[in-house]
N, CA, C and O atoms as a Tinker XYZ file with bonds, in Angstrom:
   304  protein
     1  N     30.562000   44.925000  -18.244000    73     2
     2  CA    28.709000   45.111000  -18.654000    64     1     3
     3  C     28.337000   45.298000  -17.609000    63     2     4     5
     4  O     29.198000   45.244000  -16.732000    81     3
     5  N     26.553000   45.680000  -17.082000    73     3     6
     6  CA    25.717000   45.869000  -16.167000    64     5     7
     7  C     25.955000   44.522000  -15.259000    63     6     8     9
     8  O     26.121000   44.343000  -14.053000    81     7
     9  N     25.897000   43.667000  -16.390000    73     7    10
    10  CA    25.879000   41.824000  -15.092000    64     9    11
    11  C     27.495000   41.624000  -14.284000    63    10    12    13
    12  O     27.707000   41.207000  -13.145000    81    11
    13  N     28.190000   41.945000  -15.011000    73    11    14
    14  CA    29.557000   41.539000  -14.222000    64    13    15
    15  C     30.296000   40.777000  -15.336000    63    14    16    17
    16  O     30.183000   40.832000  -16.560000    81    15
    17  N     30.965000   40.163000  -14.654000    73    15    18
    18  CA    31.867000   39.058000  -14.992000    64    17    19
    19  C     31.169000   37.871000  -14.589000    63    18    20    21
    20  O     30.813000   37.515000  -13.466000    81    19
    21  N     31.026000   37.275000  -15.812000    73    19    22
    22  CA    30.206000   35.620000  -16.271000    64    21    23
    23  C     30.950000   34.940000  -14.983000    63    22    24    25
    24  O     30.253000   34.778000  -13.982000    81    23
    25  N     32.214000   34.564000  -14.944000    73    23    26
    26  CA    32.666000   33.628000  -13.976000    64    25    27
    27  C     32.851000   34.258000  -12.978000    63    26    28    29
    28  O     32.943000   33.312000  -12.195000    81    27
    29  N     32.942000   34.870000  -12.555000    73    27    30
    30  CA    32.479000   35.507000  -10.787000    64    29    31
    31  C     31.028000   35.615000  -10.844000    63    30    32    33
    32  O     30.461000   35.413000   -9.771000    81    31
    33  N     30.405000   35.848000  -11.700000    73    31    34
    34  CA    29.077000   35.491000  -11.183000    64    33    35
    35  C     28.696000   34.287000  -10.760000    63    34    36    37
    36  O     28.054000   33.956000   -9.764000    81    35
    37  N     29.318000   33.466000  -11.918000    73    35    38
    38  CA    28.717000   31.805000  -11.327000    64    37    39
    39  C     29.793000   31.457000  -10.079000    63    38    40    41
    40  O     29.598000   30.579000   -9.239000    81    39
    41  N     30.489000   31.978000  -10.116000    73    39    42
    42  CA    31.245000   31.384000   -8.797000    64    41    43
    43  C     30.726000   32.462000   -7.367000    63    42    44    45
    44  O     31.292000   32.074000   -6.345000    81    43
    45  N     30.335000   32.977000   -7.261000    73    43    46
    46  CA    29.103000   33.906000   -5.957000    64    45    47
    47  C     28.352000   32.966000   -5.954000    63    46    48    49
    48  O     28.350000   32.307000   -4.914000    81    47
    49  N     27.353000   32.483000   -7.169000    73    47    50
    50  CA    26.027000   31.512000   -7.571000    64    49    51
    51  C     26.481000   30.027000   -6.735000    63    50    52    53
    52  O     25.708000   29.565000   -5.895000    81    51
    53  N     27.547000   29.471000   -6.991000    73    51    54
    54  CA    27.857000   28.441000   -6.435000    64    53    55
    55  C     28.211000   28.242000   -5.201000    63    54    56    57
    56  O     28.258000   27.095000   -4.755000    81    55
    57  N     28.510000   29.297000   -4.465000    73    55    58
    58  CA    29.161000   29.227000   -2.978000    64    57    59
    59  C     27.940000   29.772000   -2.394000    63    58    60    61
    60  O     27.846000   29.543000   -1.188000    81    59
    61  N     26.841000   30.526000   -2.989000    73    59    62
    62  CA    25.672000   30.766000   -2.151000    64    61    63
    63  C     24.705000   29.351000   -2.426000    63    62    64    65
    64  O     23.891000   29.169000   -1.521000    81    63
    65  N     24.674000   28.396000   -3.461000    73    63    66
    66  CA    24.475000   27.427000   -3.254000    64    65    67
    67  C     24.978000   26.202000   -2.439000    63    66    68    69
    68  O     24.185000   25.268000   -2.555000    81    67
    69  N     25.947000   25.940000   -1.724000    73    67    70
    70  CA    26.195000   25.534000   -1.458000    64    69    71
    71  C     26.349000   25.631000    0.610000    63    70    72    73
    72  O     26.566000   24.859000    1.544000    81    71
    73  N     26.015000   27.345000    0.347000    73    71    74
    74  CA    25.640000   27.682000    1.645000    64    73    75
    75  C     24.148000   26.649000    1.832000    63    74    76    77
    76  O     23.867000   25.827000    2.703000    81    75
    77  N     23.623000   26.964000    0.993000    73    75    78
    78  CA    21.423000   27.063000    0.465000    64    77    79
    79  C     22.007000   24.928000    0.671000    63    78    80    81
    80  O     21.325000   24.168000    1.359000    81    79
    81  N     22.573000   24.718000    0.341000    73    79    82
    82  CA    22.319000   23.095000    0.146000    64    81    83
    83  C     22.946000   22.385000    1.924000    63    82    84    85
    84  O     22.705000   21.285000    2.422000    81    83
    85  N     23.533000   23.200000    2.315000    73    83    86
    86  CA    24.323000   22.565000    3.694000    64    85    87
    87  C     23.653000   23.616000    4.581000    63    86    88    89
    88  O     24.282000   24.531000    5.112000    81    87
    89  N     21.909000   23.365000    4.747000    73    87    90
    90  CA    21.735000   24.672000    5.183000    64    89    91
    91  C     21.345000   23.988000    7.131000    63    90    92    93
    92  O     20.931000   24.656000    8.078000    81    91
    93  N     21.588000   22.942000    7.103000    73    91    94
    94  CA    21.391000   22.239000    8.445000    64    93    95
    95  C     22.491000   22.493000    9.216000    63    94    96    97
    96  O     22.465000   22.429000   10.445000    81    95
    97  N     23.496000   22.789000    8.546000    73    95    98
    98  CA    24.395000   23.121000    9.551000    64    97    99
    99  C     24.850000   24.317000    9.573000    63    98   100   101
   100  O     25.597000   24.530000   10.528000    81    99
   101  N     24.659000   25.284000    8.793000    73    99   102
   102  CA    24.923000   26.938000    8.666000    64   101   103
   103  C     23.230000   27.435000   10.077000    63   102   104   105
   104  O     22.079000   27.000000   10.128000    81   103
   105  N     23.948000   28.429000   10.896000    73   103   106
   106  CA    23.185000   29.400000   11.484000    64   105   107
   107  C     22.964000   30.060000   10.527000    63   106   108   109
   108  O     21.813000   30.495000   10.554000    81   107
   109  N     23.456000   30.319000    9.771000    73   107   110
   110  CA    22.874000   31.342000    8.819000    64   109   111
   111  C     21.621000   31.417000    8.161000    63   110   112   113
   112  O     20.974000   32.375000    7.738000    81   111
   113  N     21.349000   29.729000    8.171000    73   111   114
   114  CA    19.900000   29.809000    7.208000    64   113   115
   115  C     19.301000   28.760000    8.615000    63   114   116   117
   116  O     18.766000   27.713000    8.252000    81   115
   117  N     19.346000   28.912000    9.549000    73   115   118
   118  CA    17.575000   29.319000   10.298000    64   117   119
   119  C     16.609000   29.655000   10.141000    63   118   120   121
   120  O     16.197000   30.188000    9.111000    81   119
   121  N     15.941000   29.407000   11.217000    73   119   122
   122  CA    14.409000   29.985000   11.076000    64   121   123
   123  C     14.591000   31.323000   12.017000    63   122   124   125
   124  O     14.925000   31.316000   13.202000    81   123
   125  N     14.300000   32.436000   11.233000    73   123   126
   126  CA    14.124000   33.734000   12.110000    64   125   127
   127  C     15.169000   34.139000   11.315000    63   126   128   129
   128  O     14.915000   35.344000   11.321000    81   127
   129  N     16.534000   33.998000   10.374000    73   127   130
   130  CA    17.580000   34.325000    9.993000    64   129   131
   131  C     16.614000   34.674000    8.836000    63   130   132   133
   132  O     15.513000   34.161000    8.640000    81   131
   133  N     17.419000   35.952000    7.863000    73   131   134
   134  CA    17.502000   36.306000    6.943000    64   133   135
   135  C     17.005000   35.315000    5.729000    63   134   136   137
   136  O     15.922000   35.291000    5.144000    81   135
   137  N     18.362000   34.381000    5.532000    73   135   138
   138  CA    18.150000   33.509000    4.703000    64   137   139
   139  C     17.432000   32.690000    4.868000    63   138   140   141
   140  O     16.873000   32.444000    3.799000    81   139
   141  N     16.850000   31.638000    6.194000    73   139   142
   142  CA    15.875000   31.290000    6.560000    64   141   143
   143  C     14.206000   31.405000    6.490000    63   142   144   145
   144  O     13.274000   30.603000    6.439000    81   143
   145  N     14.383000   33.061000    6.523000    73   143   146
   146  CA    13.302000   33.559000    6.110000    64   145   147
   147  C     12.795000   34.053000    4.374000    63   146   148   149
   148  O     11.880000   34.603000    3.760000    81   147
   149  N     13.786000   33.568000    4.230000    73   147   150
   150  CA    13.977000   33.968000    1.874000    64   149   151
   151  C     13.159000   32.432000    1.415000    63   150   152   153
   152  O     12.278000   32.018000    0.662000    81   151
   153  N     14.309000   31.872000    2.628000    73   151   154
   154  CA    14.277000   30.090000    1.810000    64   153   155
   155  C     12.702000   29.768000    1.846000    63   154   156   157
   156  O     12.310000   29.290000    0.782000    81   155
   157  N     11.684000   29.925000    2.858000    73   155   158
   158  CA    10.462000   29.852000    3.160000    64   157   159
   159  C      9.676000   30.947000    2.010000    63   158   160   161
   160  O      8.921000   30.187000    1.404000    81   159
   161  N      9.547000   31.924000    1.602000    73   159   162
   162  CA     8.976000   32.499000    1.007000    64   161   163
   163  C      9.065000   32.560000   -0.670000    63   162   164   165
   164  O      8.186000   32.744000   -1.512000    81   163
   165  N     10.775000   32.282000   -0.808000    73   163   166
   166  CA    11.381000   32.147000   -2.316000    64   165   167
   167  C     11.172000   31.273000   -2.928000    63   166   168   169
   168  O     10.665000   30.412000   -2.208000    81   167
   169  N     11.280000   30.916000   -4.032000    73   167   170
   170  CA    11.700000   29.782000   -5.437000    64   169   171
   171  C     13.647000   30.025000   -4.689000    63   170   172   173
   172  O     14.214000   31.099000   -4.485000    81   171
   173  N     14.266000   28.429000   -4.426000    73   171   174
   174  CA    15.479000   28.399000   -3.856000    64   173   175
   175  C     16.408000   29.144000   -5.160000    63   174   176   177
   176  O     17.466000   29.649000   -4.785000    81   175
   177  N     16.215000   29.206000   -6.066000    73   175   178
   178  CA    16.561000   29.864000   -7.196000    64   177   179
   179  C     16.916000   31.206000   -7.204000    63   178   180   181
   180  O     17.973000   31.615000   -7.686000    81   179
   181  N     16.200000   31.796000   -6.767000    73   179   182
   182  CA    15.986000   33.146000   -6.596000    64   181   183
   183  C     17.109000   33.839000   -5.381000    63   182   184   185
   184  O     17.898000   34.784000   -5.355000    81   183
   185  N     16.698000   32.865000   -4.522000    73   183   186
   186  CA    17.583000   33.096000   -2.988000    64   185   187
   187  C     18.926000   32.513000   -3.538000    63   186   188   189
   188  O     19.826000   32.896000   -2.789000    81   187
   189  N     19.182000   32.109000   -4.066000    73   187   190
   190  CA    20.986000   32.025000   -4.539000    64   189   191
   191  C     21.117000   33.072000   -4.965000    63   190   192   193
   192  O     21.727000   33.844000   -4.226000    81   191
   193  N     20.666000   33.590000   -6.229000    73   191   194
   194  CA    21.021000   34.704000   -6.408000    64   193   195
   195  C     21.201000   35.285000   -5.603000    63   194   196   197
   196  O     22.395000   35.475000   -5.368000    81   195
   197  N     20.194000   35.931000   -4.676000    73   195   198
   198  CA    20.124000   37.364000   -3.516000    64   197   199
   199  C     21.201000   36.592000   -3.068000    63   198   200   201
   200  O     22.193000   36.953000   -3.701000    81   199
   201  N     21.534000   35.523000   -2.121000    73   199   202
   202  CA    22.500000   35.508000   -1.739000    64   201   203
   203  C     23.951000   35.763000   -2.130000    63   202   204   205
   204  O     24.904000   35.995000   -1.386000    81   203
   205  N     23.921000   35.691000   -3.153000    73   203   206
   206  CA    24.676000   35.551000   -4.219000    64   205   207
   207  C     25.351000   37.207000   -4.263000    63   206   208   209
   208  O     26.474000   37.451000   -3.823000    81   207
   209  N     24.598000   38.078000   -4.768000    73   207   210
   210  CA    24.301000   39.772000   -4.417000    64   209   211
   211  C     24.828000   39.951000   -3.363000    63   210   212   213
   212  O     25.956000   40.441000   -3.423000    81   211
   213  N     24.321000   39.676000   -2.136000    73   211   214
   214  CA    24.543000   39.891000   -0.647000    64   213   215
   215  C     25.957000   39.702000   -0.550000    63   214   216   217
   216  O     26.615000   40.591000   -0.011000    81   215
   217  N     26.590000   38.560000   -1.041000    73   215   218
   218  CA    28.255000   38.040000   -0.725000    64   217   219
   219  C     28.701000   39.019000   -1.667000    63   218   220   221
   220  O     29.434000   39.695000   -0.945000    81   219
   221  N     28.741000   39.482000   -2.667000    73   219   222
   222  CA    29.170000   40.335000   -3.880000    64   221   223
   223  C     29.354000   41.726000   -3.062000    63   222   224   225
   224  O     30.359000   42.095000   -2.455000    81   223
   225  N     28.025000   42.446000   -3.220000    73   223   226
   226  CA    28.278000   43.747000   -1.766000    64   225   227
   227  C     29.224000   43.644000   -0.676000    63   226   228   229
   228  O     30.105000   44.499000   -0.596000    81   227
   229  N     29.164000   42.790000    0.102000    73   227   230
   230  CA    30.078000   42.988000    1.338000    64   229   231
   231  C     31.813000   42.577000    0.537000    63   230   232   233
   232  O     32.980000   42.953000    0.649000    81   231
   233  N     31.093000   41.690000   -0.184000    73   231   234
   234  CA    33.279000   41.845000   -0.576000    64   233   235
   235  C     33.579000   43.064000   -1.294000    63   234   236   237
   236  O     34.744000   43.374000   -1.044000    81   235
   237  N     32.983000   43.954000   -2.143000    73   235   238
   238  CA    32.647000   45.016000   -2.864000    64   237   239
   239  C     33.292000   46.018000   -1.156000    63   238   240   241
   240  O     34.384000   46.575000   -1.042000    81   239
   241  N     32.221000   45.940000   -0.125000    73   239   242
   242  CA    32.965000   47.284000    0.671000    64   241   243
   243  C     33.936000   46.380000    1.076000    63   242   244   245
   244  O     34.687000   46.521000    0.110000    81   243
   245  N     34.482000   45.567000    1.766000    73   243   246
   246  CA    35.217000   45.236000    2.457000    64   245   247
   247  C     36.754000   46.062000    1.231000    63   246   248   249
   248  O     37.498000   46.953000    1.641000    81   247
   249  N     36.850000   45.397000   -0.306000    73   247   250
   250  CA    37.611000   45.661000   -1.352000    64   249   251
   251  C     37.334000   47.348000   -1.158000    63   250   252   253
   252  O     38.001000   47.445000   -0.128000    81   251
   253  N     37.098000   48.015000   -1.271000    73   251   254
   254  CA    36.385000   49.575000   -1.637000    64   253   255
   255  C     37.165000   50.045000    0.042000    63   254   256   257
   256  O     37.966000   50.966000   -0.116000    81   255
   257  N     37.063000   49.628000    1.351000    73   255   258
   258  CA    37.467000   50.190000    2.459000    64   257   259
   259  C     38.695000   49.282000    3.302000    63   258   260   261
   260  O     38.969000   49.563000    4.469000    81   259
   261  N     39.163000   48.532000    2.803000    73   259   262
   262  CA    40.230000   47.796000    2.996000    64   261   263
   263  C     39.920000   47.132000    4.156000    63   262   264   265
   264  O     41.015000   46.955000    4.691000    81   263
   265  N     38.886000   46.559000    5.007000    73   263   266
   266  CA    38.414000   46.124000    5.712000    64   265   267
   267  C     38.804000   44.166000    5.654000    63   266   268   269
   268  O     39.305000   43.519000    4.735000    81   267
   269  N     38.263000   43.645000    7.200000    73   267   270
   270  CA    38.680000   42.416000    7.390000    64   269   271
   271  C     37.198000   41.887000    7.346000    63   270   272   273
   272  O     36.357000   42.648000    7.825000    81   271
   273  N     36.769000   40.692000    6.839000    73   271   274
   274  CA    35.755000   40.559000    7.169000    64   273   275
   275  C     35.798000   39.677000    9.021000    63   274   276   277
   276  O     36.614000   38.986000    9.630000    81   275
   277  N     33.941000   40.429000    9.397000    73   275   278
   278  CA    34.270000   39.565000   10.977000    64   277   279
   279  C     32.723000   38.644000   10.451000    63   278   280   281
   280  O     31.984000   39.401000    9.821000    81   279
   281  N     32.243000   37.439000   10.577000    73   279   282
   282  CA    30.864000   37.208000   10.611000    64   281   283
   283  C     30.027000   37.594000   11.568000    63   282   284   285
   284  O     30.375000   37.740000   12.740000    81   283
   285  N     28.663000   37.820000   11.057000    73   283   286
   286  CA    28.183000   38.367000   12.318000    64   285   287
   287  C     27.811000   37.705000   13.596000    63   286   288   289
   288  O     27.287000   38.225000   14.581000    81   287
   289  N     28.331000   35.914000   13.333000    73   287   290
   290  CA    27.943000   35.699000   14.902000    64   289   291
   291  C     29.198000   35.653000   15.657000    63   290   292   293
   292  O     29.023000   35.281000   16.817000    81   291
   293  N     30.402000   35.918000   15.348000    73   291   294
   294  CA    31.643000   36.218000   15.819000    64   293   295
   295  C     31.529000   37.947000   15.903000    63   294   296   297
   296  O     31.808000   38.266000   17.059000    81   295
   297  N     31.282000   38.897000   15.252000    73   295   298
   298  CA    31.180000   40.262000   15.701000    64   297   299
   299  C     29.910000   40.750000   16.612000    63   298   300   301
   300  O     29.609000   41.890000   16.964000    81   299
   301  N     29.217000   39.394000   16.894000    73   299   302
   302  CA    28.288000   39.874000   18.386000    64   301   303
   303  C     28.570000   39.189000   19.886000    63   302   304
   304  O     27.914000   39.549000   20.863000    81   303
């Protein structure tokens, strides 16, 4: 379907939720980052879904191109 597999979508949202809950230890959630800015402007559930969408796009690109994930902090 257009929304994708339900269990996979749920797992992505749970993963995004764990990043948001532990945002004080994740560098990606600090103020000035994409996630930090989204959390100040938007409702938390909307940010969870946006983060899950972002993770899904990253995973798809890695699978389609056969790459290896490197976190932005490690790549810089």
